[in-house]
Coordinates of C-alpha atoms and ligand atoms in Angstrom, one line a residue:
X1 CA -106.0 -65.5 105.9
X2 CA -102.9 -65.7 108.0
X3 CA -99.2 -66.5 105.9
X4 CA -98.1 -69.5 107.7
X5 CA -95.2 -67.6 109.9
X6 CA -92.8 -70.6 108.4
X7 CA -92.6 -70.0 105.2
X8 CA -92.4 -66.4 105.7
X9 CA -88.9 -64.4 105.4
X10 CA -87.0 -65.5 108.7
X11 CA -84.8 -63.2 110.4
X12 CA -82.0 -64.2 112.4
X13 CA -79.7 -62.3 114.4
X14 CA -76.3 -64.1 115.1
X15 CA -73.4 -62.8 117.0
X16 CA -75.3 -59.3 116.5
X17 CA -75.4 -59.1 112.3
X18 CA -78.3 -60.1 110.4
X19 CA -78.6 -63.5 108.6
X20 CA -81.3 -63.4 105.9
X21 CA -83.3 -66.6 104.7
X22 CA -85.7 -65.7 102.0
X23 CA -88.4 -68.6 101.7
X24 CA -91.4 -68.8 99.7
X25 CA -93.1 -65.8 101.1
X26 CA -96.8 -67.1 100.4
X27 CA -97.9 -70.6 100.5
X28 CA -98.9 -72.1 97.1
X29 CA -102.3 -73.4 98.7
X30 CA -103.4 -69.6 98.9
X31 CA -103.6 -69.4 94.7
X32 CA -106.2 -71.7 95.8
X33 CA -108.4 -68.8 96.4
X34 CA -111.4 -66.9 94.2
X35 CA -109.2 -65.0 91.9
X36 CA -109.6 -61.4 92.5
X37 CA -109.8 -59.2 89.7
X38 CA -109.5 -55.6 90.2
X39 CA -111.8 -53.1 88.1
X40 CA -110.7 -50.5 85.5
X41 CA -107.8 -50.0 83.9
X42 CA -104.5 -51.8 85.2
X43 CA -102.1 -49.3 86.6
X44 CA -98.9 -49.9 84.5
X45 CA -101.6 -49.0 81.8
X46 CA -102.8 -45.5 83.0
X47 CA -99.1 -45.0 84.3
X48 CA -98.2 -45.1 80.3
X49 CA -100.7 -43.1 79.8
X50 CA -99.7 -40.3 82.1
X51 CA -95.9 -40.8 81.0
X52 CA -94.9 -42.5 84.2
X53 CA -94.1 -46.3 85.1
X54 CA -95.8 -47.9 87.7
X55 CA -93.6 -51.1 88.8
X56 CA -93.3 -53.7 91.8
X57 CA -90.2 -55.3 93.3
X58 CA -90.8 -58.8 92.6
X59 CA -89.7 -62.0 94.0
X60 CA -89.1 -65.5 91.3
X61 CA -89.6 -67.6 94.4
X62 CA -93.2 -66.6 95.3
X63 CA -93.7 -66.1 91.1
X64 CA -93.5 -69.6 90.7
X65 CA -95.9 -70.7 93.6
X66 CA -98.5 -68.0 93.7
X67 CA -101.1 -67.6 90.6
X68 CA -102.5 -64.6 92.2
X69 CA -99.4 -62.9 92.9
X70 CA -98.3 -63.9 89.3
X71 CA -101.4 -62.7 87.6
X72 CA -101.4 -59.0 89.9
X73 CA -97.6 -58.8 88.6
X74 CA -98.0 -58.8 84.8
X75 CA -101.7 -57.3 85.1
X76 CA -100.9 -54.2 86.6
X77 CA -97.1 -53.3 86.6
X78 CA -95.0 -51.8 84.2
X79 CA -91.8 -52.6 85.5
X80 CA -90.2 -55.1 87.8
X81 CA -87.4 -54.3 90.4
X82 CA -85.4 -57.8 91.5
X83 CA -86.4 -57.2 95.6
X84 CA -83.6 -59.8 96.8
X85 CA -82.4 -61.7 93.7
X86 CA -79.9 -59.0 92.2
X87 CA -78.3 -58.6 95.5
X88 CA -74.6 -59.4 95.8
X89 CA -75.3 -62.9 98.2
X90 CA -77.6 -64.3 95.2
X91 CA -75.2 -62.9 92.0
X92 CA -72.1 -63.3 93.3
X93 CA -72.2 -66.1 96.3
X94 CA -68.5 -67.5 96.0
X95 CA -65.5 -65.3 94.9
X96 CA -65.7 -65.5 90.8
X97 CA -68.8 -67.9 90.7
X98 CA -72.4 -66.1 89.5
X99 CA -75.2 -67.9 89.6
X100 CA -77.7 -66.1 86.9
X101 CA -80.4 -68.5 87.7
X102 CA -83.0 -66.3 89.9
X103 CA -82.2 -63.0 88.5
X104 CA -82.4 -64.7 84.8
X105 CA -86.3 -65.6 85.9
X106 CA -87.3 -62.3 86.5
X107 CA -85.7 -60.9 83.8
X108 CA -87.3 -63.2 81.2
X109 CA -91.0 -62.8 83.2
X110 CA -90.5 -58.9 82.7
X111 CA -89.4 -59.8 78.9
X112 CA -92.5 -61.5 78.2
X113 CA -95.1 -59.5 80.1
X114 CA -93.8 -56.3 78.1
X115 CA -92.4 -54.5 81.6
X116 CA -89.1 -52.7 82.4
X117 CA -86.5 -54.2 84.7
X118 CA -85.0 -52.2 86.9
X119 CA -81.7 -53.5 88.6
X120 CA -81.3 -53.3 92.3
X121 CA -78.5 -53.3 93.5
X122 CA -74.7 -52.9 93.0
X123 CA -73.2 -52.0 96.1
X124 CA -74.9 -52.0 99.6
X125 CA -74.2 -52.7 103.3
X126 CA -76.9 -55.1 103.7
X127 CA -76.8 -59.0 101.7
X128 CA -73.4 -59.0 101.0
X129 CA -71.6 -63.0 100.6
X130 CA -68.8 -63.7 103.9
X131 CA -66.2 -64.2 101.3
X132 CA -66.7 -60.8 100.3
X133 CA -67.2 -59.1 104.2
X134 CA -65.1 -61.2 105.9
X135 CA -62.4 -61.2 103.1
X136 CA -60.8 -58.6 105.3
X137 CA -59.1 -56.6 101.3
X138 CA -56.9 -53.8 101.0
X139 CA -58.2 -51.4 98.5
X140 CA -56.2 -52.3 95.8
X141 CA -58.0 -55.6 95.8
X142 CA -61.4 -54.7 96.9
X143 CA -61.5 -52.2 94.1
X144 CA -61.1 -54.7 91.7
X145 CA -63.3 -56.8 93.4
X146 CA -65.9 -53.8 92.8
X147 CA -65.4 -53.5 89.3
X148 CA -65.3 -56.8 88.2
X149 CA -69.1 -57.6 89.7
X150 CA -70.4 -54.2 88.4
X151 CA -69.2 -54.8 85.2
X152 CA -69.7 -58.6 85.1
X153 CA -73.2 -57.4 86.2
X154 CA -74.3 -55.1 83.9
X155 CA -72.9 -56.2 80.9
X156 CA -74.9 -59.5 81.5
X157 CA -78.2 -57.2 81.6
X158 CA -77.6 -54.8 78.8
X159 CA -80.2 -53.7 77.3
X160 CA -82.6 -56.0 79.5
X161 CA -82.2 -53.7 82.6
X162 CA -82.9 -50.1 81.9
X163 CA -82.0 -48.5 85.4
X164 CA -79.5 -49.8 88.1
X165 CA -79.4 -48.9 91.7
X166 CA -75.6 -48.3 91.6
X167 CA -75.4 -47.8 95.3
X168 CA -78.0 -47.8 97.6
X169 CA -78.1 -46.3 101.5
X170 CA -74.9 -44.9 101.1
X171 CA -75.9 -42.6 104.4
X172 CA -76.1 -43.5 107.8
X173 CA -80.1 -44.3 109.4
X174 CA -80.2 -40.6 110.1
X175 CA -78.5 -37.8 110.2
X176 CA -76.1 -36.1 107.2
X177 CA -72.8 -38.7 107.8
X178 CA -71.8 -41.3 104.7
X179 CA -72.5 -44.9 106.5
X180 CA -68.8 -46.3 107.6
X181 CA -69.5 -49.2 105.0
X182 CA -66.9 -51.6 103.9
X183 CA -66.8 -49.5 100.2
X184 CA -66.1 -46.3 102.3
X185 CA -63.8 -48.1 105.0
X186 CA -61.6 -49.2 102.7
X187 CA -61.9 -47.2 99.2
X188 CA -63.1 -43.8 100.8
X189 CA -65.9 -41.7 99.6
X190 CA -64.1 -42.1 95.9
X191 CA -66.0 -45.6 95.8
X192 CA -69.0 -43.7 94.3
X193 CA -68.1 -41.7 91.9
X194 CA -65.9 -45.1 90.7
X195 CA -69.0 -47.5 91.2
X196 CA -71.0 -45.1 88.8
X197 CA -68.1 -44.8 86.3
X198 CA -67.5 -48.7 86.2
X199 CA -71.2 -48.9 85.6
X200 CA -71.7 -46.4 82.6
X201 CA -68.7 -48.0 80.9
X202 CA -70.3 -51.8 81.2
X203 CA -73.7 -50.5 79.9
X204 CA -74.1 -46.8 78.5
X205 CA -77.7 -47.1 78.4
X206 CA -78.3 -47.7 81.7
X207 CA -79.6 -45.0 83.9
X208 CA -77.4 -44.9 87.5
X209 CA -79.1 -44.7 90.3
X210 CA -78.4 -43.7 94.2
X211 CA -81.4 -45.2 96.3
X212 CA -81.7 -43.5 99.8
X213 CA -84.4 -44.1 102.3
X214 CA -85.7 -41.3 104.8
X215 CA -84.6 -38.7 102.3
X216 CA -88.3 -38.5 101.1
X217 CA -88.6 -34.6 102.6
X218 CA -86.0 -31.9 103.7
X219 CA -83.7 -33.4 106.3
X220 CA -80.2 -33.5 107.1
X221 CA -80.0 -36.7 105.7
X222 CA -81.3 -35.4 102.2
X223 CA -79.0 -32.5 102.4
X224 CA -76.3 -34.3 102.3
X225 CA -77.3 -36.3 99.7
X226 CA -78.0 -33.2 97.4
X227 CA -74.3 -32.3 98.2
X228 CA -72.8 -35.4 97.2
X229 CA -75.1 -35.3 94.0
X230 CA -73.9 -31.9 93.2
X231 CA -70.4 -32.7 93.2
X232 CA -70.7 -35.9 91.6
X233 CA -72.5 -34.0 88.7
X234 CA -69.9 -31.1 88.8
X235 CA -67.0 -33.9 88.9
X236 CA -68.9 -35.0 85.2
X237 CA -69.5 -38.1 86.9
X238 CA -72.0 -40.2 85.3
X239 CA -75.3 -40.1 88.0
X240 CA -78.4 -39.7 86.5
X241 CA -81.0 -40.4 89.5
X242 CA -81.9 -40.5 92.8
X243 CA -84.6 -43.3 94.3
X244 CA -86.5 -42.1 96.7
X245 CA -87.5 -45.8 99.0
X246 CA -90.1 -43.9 100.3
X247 CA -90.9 -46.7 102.9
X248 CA -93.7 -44.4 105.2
X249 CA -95.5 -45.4 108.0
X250 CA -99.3 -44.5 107.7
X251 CA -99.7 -40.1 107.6
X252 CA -96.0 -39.9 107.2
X253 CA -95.5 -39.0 104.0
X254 CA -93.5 -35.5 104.4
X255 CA -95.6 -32.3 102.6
X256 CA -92.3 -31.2 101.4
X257 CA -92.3 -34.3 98.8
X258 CA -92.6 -32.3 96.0
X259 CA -90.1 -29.5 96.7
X260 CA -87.5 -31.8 98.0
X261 CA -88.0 -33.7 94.9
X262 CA -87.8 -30.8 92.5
X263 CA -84.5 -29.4 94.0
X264 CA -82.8 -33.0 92.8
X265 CA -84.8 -32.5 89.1
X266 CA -83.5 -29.3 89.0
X267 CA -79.6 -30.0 89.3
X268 CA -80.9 -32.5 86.1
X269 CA -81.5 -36.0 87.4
X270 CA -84.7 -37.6 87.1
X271 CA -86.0 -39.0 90.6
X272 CA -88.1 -42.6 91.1
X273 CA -90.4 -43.5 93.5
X274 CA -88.3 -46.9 93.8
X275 CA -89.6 -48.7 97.3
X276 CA -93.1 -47.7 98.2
X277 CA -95.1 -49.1 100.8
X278 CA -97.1 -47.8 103.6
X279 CA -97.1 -49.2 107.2
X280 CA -99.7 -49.3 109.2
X281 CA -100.2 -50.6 113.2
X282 CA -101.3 -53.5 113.2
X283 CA -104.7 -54.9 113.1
X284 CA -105.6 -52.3 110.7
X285 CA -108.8 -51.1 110.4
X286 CA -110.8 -49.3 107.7
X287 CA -110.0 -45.5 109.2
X288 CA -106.5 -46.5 109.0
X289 CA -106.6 -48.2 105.3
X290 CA -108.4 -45.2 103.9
X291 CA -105.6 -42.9 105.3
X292 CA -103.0 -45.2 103.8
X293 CA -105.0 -45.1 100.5
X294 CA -104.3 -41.1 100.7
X295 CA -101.0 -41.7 101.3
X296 CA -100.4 -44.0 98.1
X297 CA -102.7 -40.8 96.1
X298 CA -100.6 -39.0 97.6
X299 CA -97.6 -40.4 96.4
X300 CA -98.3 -41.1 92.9
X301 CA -99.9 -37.2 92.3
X302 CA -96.3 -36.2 93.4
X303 CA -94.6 -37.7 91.0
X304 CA -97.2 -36.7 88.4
X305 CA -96.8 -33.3 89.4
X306 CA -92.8 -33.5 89.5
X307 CA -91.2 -33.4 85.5
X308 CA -88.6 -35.6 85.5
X309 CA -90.4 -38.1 88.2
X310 CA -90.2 -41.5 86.2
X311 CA -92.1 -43.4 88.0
X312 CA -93.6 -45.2 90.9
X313 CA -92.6 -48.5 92.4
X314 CA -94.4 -50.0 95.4
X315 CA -92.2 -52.6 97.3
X316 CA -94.1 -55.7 96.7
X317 CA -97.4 -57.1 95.8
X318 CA -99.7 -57.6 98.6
X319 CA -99.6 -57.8 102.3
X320 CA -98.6 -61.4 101.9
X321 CA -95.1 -60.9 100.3
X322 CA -94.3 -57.5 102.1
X323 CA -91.1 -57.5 103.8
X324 CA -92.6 -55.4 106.5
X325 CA -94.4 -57.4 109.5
X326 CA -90.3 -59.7 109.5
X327 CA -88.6 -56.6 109.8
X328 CA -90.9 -54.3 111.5
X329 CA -93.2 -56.8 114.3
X330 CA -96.6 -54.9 114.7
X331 CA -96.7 -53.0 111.3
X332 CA -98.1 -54.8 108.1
X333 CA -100.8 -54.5 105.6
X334 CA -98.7 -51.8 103.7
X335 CA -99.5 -53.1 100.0
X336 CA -102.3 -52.0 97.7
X337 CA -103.2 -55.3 97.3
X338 CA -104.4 -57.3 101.0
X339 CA -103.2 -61.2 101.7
X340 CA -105.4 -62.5 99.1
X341 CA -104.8 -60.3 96.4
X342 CA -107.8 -58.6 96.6
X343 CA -107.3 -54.5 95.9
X344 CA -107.5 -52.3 99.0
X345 CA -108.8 -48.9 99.2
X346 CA -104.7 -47.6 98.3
X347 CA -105.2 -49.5 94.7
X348 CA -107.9 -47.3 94.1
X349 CA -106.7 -44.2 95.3
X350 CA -103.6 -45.0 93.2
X351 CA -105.9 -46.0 90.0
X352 CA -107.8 -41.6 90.3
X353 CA -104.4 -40.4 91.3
X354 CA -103.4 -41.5 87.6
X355 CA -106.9 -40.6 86.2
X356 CA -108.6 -44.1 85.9
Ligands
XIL1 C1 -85.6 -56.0 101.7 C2 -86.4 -57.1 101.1 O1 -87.7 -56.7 100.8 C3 -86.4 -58.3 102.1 O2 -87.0 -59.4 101.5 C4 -85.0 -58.6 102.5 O3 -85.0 -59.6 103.5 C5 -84.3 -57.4 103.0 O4 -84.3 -56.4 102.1 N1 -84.2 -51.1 101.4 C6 -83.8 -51.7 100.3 C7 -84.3 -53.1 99.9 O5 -83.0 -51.1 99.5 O6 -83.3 -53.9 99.3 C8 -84.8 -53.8 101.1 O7 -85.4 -55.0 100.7 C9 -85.8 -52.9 101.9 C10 -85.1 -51.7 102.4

């Protein structure tokens, strides 16, 4: 079964930046179909179990619509992460007005299905309101800016949101360079350390996150991000863990996982598996959703071997809400769960990895 491309996530590039429309990612006419209901023990169950949380991001729009996608959510995760709808454009769309309404959805499905919320994100290059890029602030005023949303944020979501993506790809694509954002343009590197702070004073609770992608093995670009950490930590500022997206393409998950993870453990944070899913060329075929499924054992055995690994999340449901075929054309079926909701062989794999 095919997602009409319509009510998929559009992309659509303008003047050379990215415009983002989120629809419905799954027609409501696919809860239509047999209800598939995976064997054994739900994950977010055997996660517990083994110490760890096993979560998905989740989206309230295709919650509302999709029975299946509903059901997979509360079955089998044990924590949610917002996957648009805590993003500056949806919190924060006009200067001083929030609109709670999305985020407030998720927040009260996680509530009653018993799961974790874990917020994402603060501040990020990527879905940010023109008021606030186009605003063209001095620092004075963007600082405040800053402040007032984290705070206004998290204070909203205390004690309902137990971990925050504080700042998220705060390095360029590749490569060991901070990404010439509009925090770092204007405020300097100094506008992490202050993000964190503003954060831990709005909700002490909370654990603070930076979420990095392509730091999943040793690289330049994770380095650097062991540096910054470091000196955050030494400066007694108030970091407590680094996500690892982990978005991999199929066979790409580094062998170093483990060690790369461990150095971060060792300076004290605890790391997350926050953005898991794993691409593969598509059509895919059963050689290539068996290597996947390794992939996603993989994966999950890491963090089980890792102390001070939390948890697991994979960046969706199933290949029908993925993010991956808009943004990546030719790459899909990267979920453990296939456009019906049916487990694939990576369900499975991630069921052993956490001892069935
Ligand atoms: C993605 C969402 O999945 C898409 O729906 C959206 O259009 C773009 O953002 N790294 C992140 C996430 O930190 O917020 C991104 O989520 C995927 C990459």
């Amino acid at each position: 079964m095919v997602t009409p491309r319509s009510t998929r996530l559009r992309l659509l590039a303008i003047g050379g930046s990215l415009l983002l429309f989120t629809a419905p990612a799954v027609a409501g006419g696919q809860a239509a179909a047999a209800q598939p209901h995976p064997d054994g023990v739900p994950l977010r169950e055997l996660g517990a179990r083994q110490g760890i949380r096993i979560g998905a991001a989740a989206n309230p729009f295709v919650l509302e619509k999709n029975r299946a996608y509903r059901t997979m959510l509360a079955d089998q995760y044990g924590t949610l992460t917002a996957e648009n709808v805590m993003k500056w454009d949806t919190l924060q769309p006009e200067r001083g007005v929030f609109d709670w309404s999305h985020a407030d959805a998720l927040v009260e499905f996680a509530r009653k299905h018993h799961q974790g919320m874990r917020g994402h994100t603060l501040l990020w290059h990527n879905q940010n309101p023109k008021w606030l890029t186009e605003g063209g602030f001095g620092p004075e005023e963007l600082r405040s800016i800053m402040r007032e949303h984290i705070r206004t944020v998290l204070e909203r979501y205390r004690g309902r949101v137990y971990a925050w993506d504080v700042i998220n790809e705060p390095f360029r694509d590749e490569g060991g360079e901070l990404r010439p954002n509009m925090w770092l343009k204007t405020l300097g590197e100094d506008y992490i350390a202050e993000a964190l702070k503003t954060a831990h004073e709005a909700d002490p609770d909370a654990r603070l996150y930076i979420n990095e992608f392509g730091i999943e093995g040793r690289n330049a670009k994770s380095d650097a991000l062991y540096e910054l950490a470091k000196s955050l930590l030494d400066a007694g500022v108030p970091l407590h863990g680094i996500g690892f997206q982990s978005h991999f393409r199929v066979g790409g998950v580094p062998e170093d996982l483990a060690e790369n993870m461990r150095r971060f453990t060792e300076l004290g944070l605890e790391v997350t598996v926050t953005e898991l899913d794993v691409s593969i060329g598509m059509p895919a075929g059963e050689k290539e959703l068996r290597a996947q499924a390794d992939d996603y054992r993989t994966v999950v055995e890491t963090c089980l071997a890792v102390s001070g690994c939390k948890g697991v999340t994979v960046w969706g449901v199933g290949d029908a809400d993925s993010w991956i075929p808009s943004w990546f054309p030719g790459w899909g079926a990267a979920l453990p769960f296939d456009q019906g909701y049916a487990p694939k062989p990576a369900y499975s794999a991630m069921q052993e990895a956490l001892g069935r």
